[in-house]
Coordinates of C-alpha atoms and ligand atoms in Angstrom, one line a residue:
M1 CA 0.0 0.0 0.0
S2 CA 1.4 3.3 -0.9
K3 CA 2.3 5.7 1.8
K4 CA 0.2 8.5 0.0
S5 CA -3.0 6.5 0.2
S6 CA -5.8 8.2 2.0
R7 CA -8.3 6.7 4.4
L8 CA -9.6 3.2 3.7
L9 CA -12.5 3.5 5.9
L10 CA -15.2 5.8 5.2
A11 CA -17.3 5.4 8.5
T12 CA -18.6 8.2 10.5
K13 CA -17.7 8.6 14.1
T14 CA -21.3 7.3 15.1
E15 CA -20.6 4.2 12.9
A16 CA -17.1 3.7 14.4
A17 CA -18.5 3.9 17.9
S18 CA -21.0 0.9 17.1
F19 CA -18.1 -1.4 15.8
G20 CA -18.4 -4.5 17.9
R21 CA -21.4 -3.2 19.8
M22 CA -24.3 -3.8 17.4
P23 CA -24.8 -4.9 13.9
I24 CA -23.9 -2.2 11.4
V25 CA -22.7 -1.8 7.8
A26 CA -20.4 1.0 6.9
K27 CA -18.3 1.9 3.9
H28 CA -14.6 1.4 2.9
K29 CA -12.4 1.6 0.0
L30 CA -10.4 -1.6 -0.1
H31 CA -12.1 -2.7 -3.3
K32 CA -10.3 0.2 -5.2
L33 CA -6.9 -1.3 -4.4
D34 CA -5.0 -3.6 -6.8
L35 CA -4.6 -6.3 -4.0
F36 CA -7.8 -8.2 -4.9
S37 CA -7.6 -8.5 -8.7
D38 CA -7.6 -11.9 -10.3
S39 CA -3.9 -11.8 -10.8
A40 CA -3.1 -10.5 -7.5
L41 CA -5.1 -13.3 -5.8
I42 CA -3.6 -16.0 -8.0
E43 CA -0.4 -14.8 -6.8
L44 CA -1.3 -14.9 -3.2
L45 CA -2.8 -18.3 -3.5
E46 CA 0.5 -19.4 -5.2
T47 CA 2.7 -18.2 -2.4
H48 CA 0.7 -18.6 0.9
P49 CA 1.7 -21.5 2.9
R50 CA -0.7 -24.4 2.4
D51 CA -0.8 -25.1 6.1
H52 CA -2.5 -21.8 6.5
L53 CA -5.0 -22.3 3.7
Q54 CA -8.3 -24.2 4.3
A55 CA -10.4 -25.1 1.5
F56 CA -14.0 -26.5 2.0
T57 CA -17.0 -27.4 0.1
M58 CA -20.6 -27.4 1.3
G59 CA -24.1 -28.2 0.1
T60 CA -26.7 -25.8 -0.7
D61 CA -29.1 -26.2 2.5
C62 CA -28.0 -24.0 5.3
E63 CA -29.7 -26.6 7.8
N64 CA -27.5 -29.4 6.6
R65 CA -24.1 -28.5 8.0
H66 CA -22.9 -32.1 7.4
E67 CA -22.3 -31.3 3.8
W68 CA -19.4 -29.0 5.0
Q69 CA -16.3 -30.8 4.2
P70 CA -12.6 -30.0 3.9
V71 CA -10.9 -30.2 0.3
D72 CA -7.2 -31.0 0.0
T73 CA -5.0 -28.5 -2.0
A74 CA -2.1 -30.8 -2.7
S75 CA -0.5 -30.1 -6.1
A76 CA -2.9 -27.4 -7.0
T77 CA -1.2 -24.2 -8.3
G78 CA -2.4 -20.7 -7.5
K79 CA -4.1 -20.6 -10.8
D80 CA -5.8 -24.0 -10.2
L81 CA -7.1 -22.7 -6.9
F82 CA -8.4 -19.7 -8.3
A83 CA -10.1 -21.1 -11.3
A84 CA -11.5 -23.9 -9.0
V85 CA -13.1 -21.5 -6.5
A86 CA -14.4 -18.9 -9.3
R87 CA -16.3 -21.8 -11.2
G88 CA -16.9 -24.3 -8.4
H89 CA -18.6 -24.5 -5.1
L90 CA -15.8 -24.0 -2.5
W91 CA -14.7 -21.8 0.4
F92 CA -11.1 -20.7 1.0
N93 CA -10.0 -19.3 4.4
I94 CA -6.5 -17.9 3.8
H95 CA -5.2 -17.6 7.3
R96 CA -3.0 -14.8 8.8
V97 CA -2.4 -12.9 5.5
Q98 CA -0.8 -10.2 7.4
L99 CA 2.2 -12.4 8.5
F100 CA 3.0 -13.5 4.9
H101 CA 2.0 -10.5 2.7
P102 CA 3.5 -7.1 3.7
R103 CA 0.8 -5.2 2.0
F104 CA -1.9 -6.9 4.1
R105 CA 0.1 -6.2 7.3
D106 CA 0.1 -2.4 6.3
L107 CA -3.5 -2.4 5.5
L108 CA -4.6 -4.3 8.5
S109 CA -2.7 -1.9 10.8
Q110 CA -4.1 1.1 8.9
V111 CA -7.8 0.0 9.2
F112 CA -7.4 -0.6 13.0
A113 CA -5.7 2.6 13.4
E114 CA -8.4 4.5 11.4
I115 CA -11.2 2.8 13.6
S116 CA -9.3 4.1 16.7
Q117 CA -8.9 7.4 15.2
L118 CA -12.7 7.6 14.7
N119 CA -13.4 6.1 18.1
P120 CA -10.7 6.5 20.7
R121 CA -12.5 4.1 23.0
F122 CA -11.8 1.3 20.4
K123 CA -8.6 -0.2 21.9
S124 CA -7.8 -3.5 20.1
F125 CA -4.8 -6.0 20.2
N126 CA -4.0 -9.4 18.8
Q127 CA -5.3 -8.3 15.4
N128 CA -5.3 -10.9 12.7
T129 CA -7.0 -11.3 9.3
T130 CA -8.2 -14.1 7.1
L131 CA -8.7 -13.6 3.4
I132 CA -11.7 -15.4 2.3
I133 CA -12.4 -16.3 -1.3
S134 CA -15.6 -18.2 -2.0
S135 CA -17.6 -19.3 -4.9
P136 CA -20.7 -17.5 -6.2
Q137 CA -23.2 -19.8 -4.6
A138 CA -21.2 -20.7 -1.5
L139 CA -22.6 -20.5 2.0
V140 CA -21.4 -20.5 5.5
Y141 CA -23.6 -22.2 8.2
Y142 CA -25.0 -20.7 11.4
H143 CA -22.3 -20.2 13.9
A144 CA -20.7 -18.0 16.6
D145 CA -17.1 -16.9 17.0
A146 CA -15.2 -16.4 20.2
Q147 CA -13.6 -13.2 19.4
P148 CA -15.0 -9.9 18.1
N149 CA -14.6 -9.6 14.3
F150 CA -15.7 -7.6 11.2
L151 CA -15.9 -8.3 7.6
L152 CA -14.6 -6.1 5.0
H153 CA -16.2 -6.9 1.8
V154 CA -14.4 -6.6 -1.5
R155 CA -15.9 -8.5 -4.5
G156 CA -19.1 -10.2 -5.2
S157 CA -22.3 -9.9 -3.2
K158 CA -23.5 -11.9 -0.2
R159 CA -26.5 -11.9 2.3
V160 CA -25.5 -11.9 6.0
W161 CA -27.9 -13.0 8.7
V162 CA -26.9 -11.4 12.2
Y163 CA -28.5 -12.8 15.4
P164 CA -28.6 -11.3 18.7
A165 CA -25.7 -12.0 21.0
G166 CA -26.3 -13.6 24.3
D167 CA -29.6 -15.0 23.5
R168 CA -29.7 -18.4 25.1
D169 CA -32.4 -19.7 22.9
L170 CA -30.1 -19.0 19.8
I171 CA -27.1 -20.6 21.5
D172 CA -26.7 -22.5 24.5
Q173 CA -24.3 -21.2 27.1
E174 CA -22.4 -24.4 27.4
L175 CA -21.8 -24.5 23.7
M176 CA -20.5 -21.0 24.0
E177 CA -18.2 -22.1 26.7
D178 CA -16.9 -24.8 24.4
I179 CA -16.2 -22.3 21.8
F180 CA -14.5 -20.0 24.0
A181 CA -12.3 -22.9 25.3
S182 CA -11.6 -24.2 21.7
Y183 CA -13.2 -27.4 22.3
M184 CA -15.7 -26.6 19.4
D185 CA -15.2 -25.3 15.8
E186 CA -17.8 -22.4 16.3
E187 CA -20.6 -25.0 15.2
V188 CA -24.1 -24.6 17.0
P189 CA -27.4 -26.1 16.1
Y190 CA -29.6 -24.0 13.8
K191 CA -33.3 -23.7 13.3
A192 CA -35.1 -21.8 10.6
Q193 CA -37.2 -20.0 13.2
F194 CA -34.1 -18.4 14.6
D195 CA -34.2 -16.1 11.4
E196 CA -37.2 -14.3 12.9
K197 CA -34.7 -12.7 15.3
A198 CA -31.9 -12.0 12.7
K199 CA -31.2 -8.7 11.1
V200 CA -30.4 -9.3 7.5
F201 CA -28.0 -7.4 5.4
E202 CA -27.2 -7.6 1.7
I203 CA -23.5 -6.5 1.3
G204 CA -21.5 -5.7 -1.8
P205 CA -18.0 -4.4 -2.7
G206 CA -17.0 -1.4 -0.3
D207 CA -19.3 -2.6 2.5
V208 CA -17.8 -3.5 6.0
I209 CA -20.2 -5.3 8.4
S210 CA -19.6 -5.6 12.0
W211 CA -21.6 -7.2 14.8
P212 CA -21.4 -7.7 18.6
Q213 CA -19.0 -10.1 20.0
N214 CA -20.6 -13.7 20.0
A215 CA -23.5 -12.8 17.9
P216 CA -24.3 -15.8 15.8
H217 CA -24.4 -15.3 11.9
R218 CA -24.6 -17.0 8.7
V219 CA -23.9 -16.1 5.2
T220 CA -25.1 -17.2 1.7
N221 CA -23.3 -15.6 -1.3
L222 CA -25.5 -14.1 -4.0
A223 CA -23.5 -13.5 -7.1
G224 CA -19.9 -13.3 -8.5
L225 CA -16.7 -14.6 -7.0
N226 CA -16.8 -13.4 -3.4
V227 CA -13.8 -11.8 -1.6
S228 CA -13.7 -10.5 1.8
L229 CA -11.2 -9.8 4.6
S230 CA -12.2 -10.9 8.0
A231 CA -10.6 -8.8 10.7
V232 CA -10.4 -10.5 14.0
Y233 CA -9.2 -8.7 17.3
E234 CA -9.4 -8.7 21.1
T235 CA -10.1 -5.9 23.6
E236 CA -9.9 -5.9 27.2
E237 CA -13.7 -6.6 27.5
S238 CA -13.6 -9.3 25.0
S239 CA -10.6 -11.1 26.8
R240 CA -12.4 -10.8 30.2
R241 CA -15.6 -12.4 28.6
K242 CA -13.4 -15.2 27.3
L243 CA -11.8 -15.7 30.9
I244 CA -15.3 -15.8 32.5
Y245 CA -16.6 -18.4 30.0
C246 CA -13.5 -20.5 30.3
A247 CA -13.5 -20.2 34.1
N248 CA -17.1 -21.3 34.3
R249 CA -16.5 -24.3 32.1
L250 CA -13.4 -25.3 33.9
F251 CA -14.9 -25.0 37.6
R252 CA -18.0 -26.8 36.6
K253 CA -16.6 -29.7 34.8
S254 CA -13.3 -30.2 36.7
Y255 CA -14.1 -29.1 40.2
H256 CA -18.0 -29.5 40.1
L257 CA -18.5 -26.0 41.2
P258 CA -22.0 -24.5 40.2
T259 CA -20.5 -21.8 38.1
R260 CA -22.7 -20.3 35.4
S261 CA -22.7 -16.6 36.0
V262 CA -21.6 -14.5 33.0
K263 CA -21.5 -11.3 34.9
E264 CA -18.6 -9.4 33.7
S265 CA -18.1 -7.1 36.8
G266 CA -18.2 -7.4 40.4
V267 CA -16.3 -9.3 43.1
S268 CA -17.2 -13.0 42.2
S269 CA -16.4 -12.4 38.6
S270 CA -12.9 -11.0 39.6
L271 CA -12.4 -13.9 42.0
K272 CA -13.3 -16.3 39.4
T273 CA -11.1 -14.9 36.7
F274 CA -8.2 -14.6 39.3
A275 CA -8.5 -18.2 40.3
Y276 CA -8.6 -19.4 36.5
R277 CA -5.6 -17.4 35.7
G278 CA -3.7 -19.0 38.7
I279 CA -4.7 -22.4 37.6
R280 CA -3.7 -21.6 34.0
K281 CA -0.2 -20.4 35.1
L282 CA 0.4 -23.7 36.9
G283 CA -0.3 -25.4 33.6
M284 CA -3.3 -27.4 35.1
I285 CA -5.9 -26.6 32.4
P286 CA -6.3 -29.4 30.0
V287 CA -5.3 -28.5 26.3
P288 CA -8.1 -29.1 23.8
P289 CA -7.2 -31.6 21.0
R290 CA -6.3 -30.2 17.7
R291 CA -8.6 -31.2 14.9
A292 CA -7.1 -33.1 12.0
Y293 CA -8.8 -32.2 8.5
I294 CA -9.0 -35.6 6.6
T295 CA -10.8 -35.7 3.3
N296 CA -11.5 -37.8 0.2
L297 CA -11.7 -34.7 -2.0
R298 CA -9.1 -32.8 -3.7
I299 CA -9.0 -29.5 -5.9
N300 CA -9.6 -30.1 -9.6
P301 CA -10.4 -26.8 -11.4
D302 CA -11.8 -28.8 -14.3
A303 CA -14.3 -30.8 -12.3
A304 CA -17.8 -29.8 -11.4
G305 CA -17.7 -28.1 -8.1
G306 CA -13.9 -27.3 -8.3
F307 CA -13.0 -30.7 -6.7
Q308 CA -12.8 -34.5 -7.4
R309 CA -13.0 -37.5 -5.3
I310 CA -9.6 -39.2 -4.4
D311 CA -9.8 -42.9 -5.3
D312 CA -7.2 -44.1 -2.7
G313 CA -8.2 -41.6 -0.1
P314 CA -8.8 -40.4 2.5
V315 CA -5.7 -38.1 2.9
L316 CA -4.7 -35.5 5.4
T317 CA -5.2 -32.2 3.9
E318 CA -2.2 -29.9 3.2
F319 CA -3.6 -27.7 6.1
S320 CA -3.1 -30.5 8.7
K321 CA 0.1 -32.3 7.4
K322 CA 2.5 -30.4 9.7
E323 CA 0.6 -31.5 12.9
F324 CA -0.6 -35.1 12.1
V325 CA 0.2 -38.3 10.2
L326 CA -2.4 -40.6 9.0
E327 CA -2.3 -44.3 10.0
K328 CA -4.6 -47.3 9.4
N329 CA -6.2 -49.8 11.9
P330 CA -6.3 -53.5 11.2
G331 CA -9.5 -52.9 9.5
G332 CA -8.0 -50.6 6.9
E333 CA -9.7 -47.5 8.5
A334 CA -7.6 -44.3 8.4
F335 CA -7.2 -42.0 11.6
A336 CA -4.9 -39.1 12.3
V337 CA -2.3 -39.2 14.9
A338 CA -0.9 -36.0 16.4
L339 CA 2.8 -35.7 15.4
G340 CA 4.9 -36.6 18.5
K341 CA 2.4 -39.1 19.5
A342 CA 2.7 -41.3 16.2
R343 CA 4.3 -44.8 16.6
Ligands
FE2_401 FE1 -17.9 -15.9 11.8

């Protein structure tokens, strides 16, 4: 990004004050940069480490999340990946782009600096960004994220359903604890009647959408290759909420204490988070198992959907290869073993 570039966010102070607090759509200018052209995306897909790139395919029914499946990217070039997602039925999460591509690093810090200029009370840290490239008809199932985030939309159009945060009818408190403690991949049960509580937005290039921390949401692409940047961050408040949910989970499951209150202030909340921190310092909090992504599907830009079945599968995806190996039991069934634990 050139030094002379002007503001990237066109949000007003009022809009910036709502970031992370209520569902809101404001404007930005990222789609005018040359970072998101076909050729720039092909180059990025070619050079980005494959253990930081997740490819998935999904069905067309937002109620059937079992159709969400990983797809392996082995031996696909950047050009192959781009052609497959442009024509097929795929979703790419390209993680931590700011670590591997300096222009994305500059862009991310500029966006966060601009939000803080507009709203000095917005104090974020641990900012991270995932570049999302998805097919014209792709969708993302109903879920909630642990950390606050917002989506800078750059190409194509999509419909986003945003549901109220903290509504226990929409997401069970214990599921939310599992999400905070990384025991669950943000998956929560969905019913069509939840939509009565949703705010629905149609967004296009130049729109940024933000919602409150933990607000469930789902997405359906409407047209064109979709390209967005998901910006994730933490604040003092969001970290405190995480501690409270993780403390409740730990004390209930491991120490059988009736901890359920999600109050974020007061003596009992402080005591609980203090005790949790102490136990964490002693290394006494179980580490959640990492998930291995295994699949029978591999990218093929010439195949319908942008992928084909692997005849001698399943395989570990490139995303999981640094952490796991695949072994077979006597019945010939494949299973993943975390590296270091392999025989
Ligand atoms: Fe999300």
